[in-house]
Amino acid sequence: MNLPSSEPAFVYRNRPPQEKLVDQGFRQLVVVLASLVGVVLLGILLTVLSGSREAMASFGLGFLTTSDWDPVTESYGAFTAIYGTVVTSILALLIAVPLGVGTAVFITENI
């Protein structure tokens, strides 16, 4: 039987200034690196858009919604590839998420 104690489970202590400085430096580093990830993603998006400018001007948005791929008539569509990618990703998530959550629950409950 556990009896309540008048002492707290842990004691707050004043942290030395060095620890506070390290925490502030780490926080700033994380913000800089997170911003860098955003800049890199923006760069990738701009590169893809500039690289696809000619194809979009030639085929329009129909390129994304049609499934034709006929080099003879120069009729191209990316819908089949996009659909396959989305379906594959959804199937992978349907397999991975339950396994991952189940593993996490098993580890936290049994170990």
Tab-separated table of C-alpha atoms in Angstrom:
chain	number	residue	atom	x	y	z
A	1	MET	CA	0.000	0.000	0.000
A	2	ASN	CA	1.372	3.373	-0.988
A	3	LEU	CA	0.974	6.226	1.414
A	4	PRO	CA	1.031	9.800	0.190
A	5	SER	CA	4.265	11.561	0.927
A	6	SER	CA	4.683	15.186	1.823
A	7	GLU	CA	7.842	15.316	-0.297
A	8	PRO	CA	7.500	15.864	-4.039
A	9	ALA	CA	8.512	13.053	-6.370
A	10	PHE	CA	11.288	15.249	-7.703
A	11	VAL	CA	12.741	18.562	-6.732
A	12	TYR	CA	12.999	21.494	-9.106
A	13	ARG	CA	16.447	22.954	-9.135
A	14	ASN	CA	17.798	26.127	-10.561
A	15	ARG	CA	19.675	25.352	-13.696
A	16	PRO	CA	23.089	26.828	-14.236
A	17	PRO	CA	23.363	29.571	-16.881
A	18	GLN	CA	25.446	27.254	-19.078
A	19	GLU	CA	22.543	24.807	-19.413
A	20	LYS	CA	20.147	27.615	-20.297
A	21	LEU	CA	22.603	28.877	-22.904
A	22	VAL	CA	22.960	25.391	-24.405
A	23	ASP	CA	19.151	25.045	-24.556
A	24	GLN	CA	18.780	28.411	-26.287
A	25	GLY	CA	21.514	27.511	-28.763
A	26	PHE	CA	19.880	24.160	-29.492
A	27	ARG	CA	16.491	25.804	-29.976
A	28	GLN	CA	17.993	28.299	-32.439
A	29	LEU	CA	19.787	25.499	-34.287
A	30	VAL	CA	16.534	23.551	-34.643
A	31	VAL	CA	14.718	26.637	-35.962
A	32	VAL	CA	17.491	27.279	-38.509
A	33	LEU	CA	17.518	23.653	-39.671
A	34	ALA	CA	13.705	23.526	-39.915
A	35	SER	CA	13.785	26.715	-41.977
A	36	LEU	CA	16.464	25.172	-44.172
A	37	VAL	CA	14.194	22.185	-44.831
A	38	GLY	CA	11.456	24.591	-45.931
A	39	VAL	CA	13.866	26.436	-48.230
A	40	VAL	CA	15.056	23.161	-49.775
A	41	LEU	CA	11.456	22.021	-50.378
A	42	LEU	CA	10.644	25.364	-51.971
A	43	GLY	CA	13.724	25.012	-54.180
A	44	ILE	CA	12.645	21.530	-55.260
A	45	LEU	CA	9.149	22.804	-56.075
A	46	LEU	CA	10.519	25.706	-58.122
A	47	THR	CA	12.908	23.387	-59.980
A	48	VAL	CA	10.114	20.964	-60.858
A	49	LEU	CA	7.804	23.774	-61.958
A	50	SER	CA	10.451	25.433	-64.109
A	51	GLY	CA	11.441	22.082	-65.625
A	52	SER	CA	7.844	21.225	-66.466
A	53	ARG	CA	6.961	24.622	-67.910
A	54	GLU	CA	7.451	23.459	-71.499
A	55	ALA	CA	5.412	20.278	-71.012
A	56	MET	CA	2.597	22.150	-69.287
A	57	ALA	CA	2.533	24.741	-72.073
A	58	SER	CA	2.382	21.978	-74.664
A	59	PHE	CA	-0.042	19.538	-72.990
A	60	GLY	CA	-1.805	21.690	-70.381
A	61	LEU	CA	-3.354	20.297	-67.220
A	62	GLY	CA	-4.784	17.451	-69.283
A	63	PHE	CA	-1.360	15.866	-68.908
A	64	LEU	CA	-2.230	15.130	-65.282
A	65	THR	CA	-5.735	13.801	-65.943
A	66	THR	CA	-5.333	11.609	-69.035
A	67	SER	CA	-3.809	8.160	-69.172
A	68	ASP	CA	-2.797	8.148	-72.855
A	69	TRP	CA	0.864	7.487	-73.595
A	70	ASP	CA	1.353	7.417	-77.344
A	71	PRO	CA	4.726	8.668	-78.632
A	72	VAL	CA	3.601	8.328	-82.270
A	73	THR	CA	0.865	10.935	-81.901
A	74	GLU	CA	2.772	12.765	-79.159
A	75	SER	CA	-0.125	12.329	-76.759
A	76	TYR	CA	1.033	11.893	-73.189
A	77	GLY	CA	-0.713	11.607	-69.852
A	78	ALA	CA	0.558	10.964	-66.359
A	79	PHE	CA	-2.652	9.851	-64.656
A	80	THR	CA	-1.726	6.161	-64.678
A	81	ALA	CA	1.628	6.807	-63.028
A	82	ILE	CA	0.094	9.187	-60.474
A	83	TYR	CA	-2.713	6.735	-59.690
A	84	GLY	CA	-0.242	3.875	-59.262
A	85	THR	CA	1.891	5.959	-56.925
A	86	VAL	CA	-1.092	6.968	-54.776
A	87	VAL	CA	-2.466	3.410	-54.557
A	88	THR	CA	0.955	1.997	-53.690
A	89	SER	CA	1.430	4.629	-50.986
A	90	ILE	CA	-1.994	3.939	-49.475
A	91	LEU	CA	-1.350	0.187	-49.426
A	92	ALA	CA	2.032	0.752	-47.796
A	93	LEU	CA	0.394	2.925	-45.123
A	94	LEU	CA	-2.339	0.339	-44.531
A	95	ILE	CA	0.358	-2.231	-43.824
A	96	ALA	CA	2.895	-0.064	-41.987
A	97	VAL	CA	0.680	1.995	-39.653
A	98	PRO	CA	-1.019	-0.920	-37.850
A	99	LEU	CA	2.296	-2.755	-37.552
A	100	GLY	CA	4.051	0.340	-36.224
A	101	VAL	CA	1.315	1.222	-33.739
A	102	GLY	CA	1.003	-2.402	-32.641
A	103	THR	CA	4.745	-2.647	-32.107
A	104	ALA	CA	4.783	0.598	-30.122
A	105	VAL	CA	1.911	-0.558	-27.911
A	106	PHE	CA	3.540	-3.950	-27.400
A	107	ILE	CA	6.863	-2.403	-26.420
A	108	THR	CA	5.345	0.126	-24.009
A	109	GLU	CA	3.007	-2.377	-22.370
A	110	ASN	CA	5.304	-5.388	-22.097
A	111	ILE	CA	8.780	-4.026	-21.622
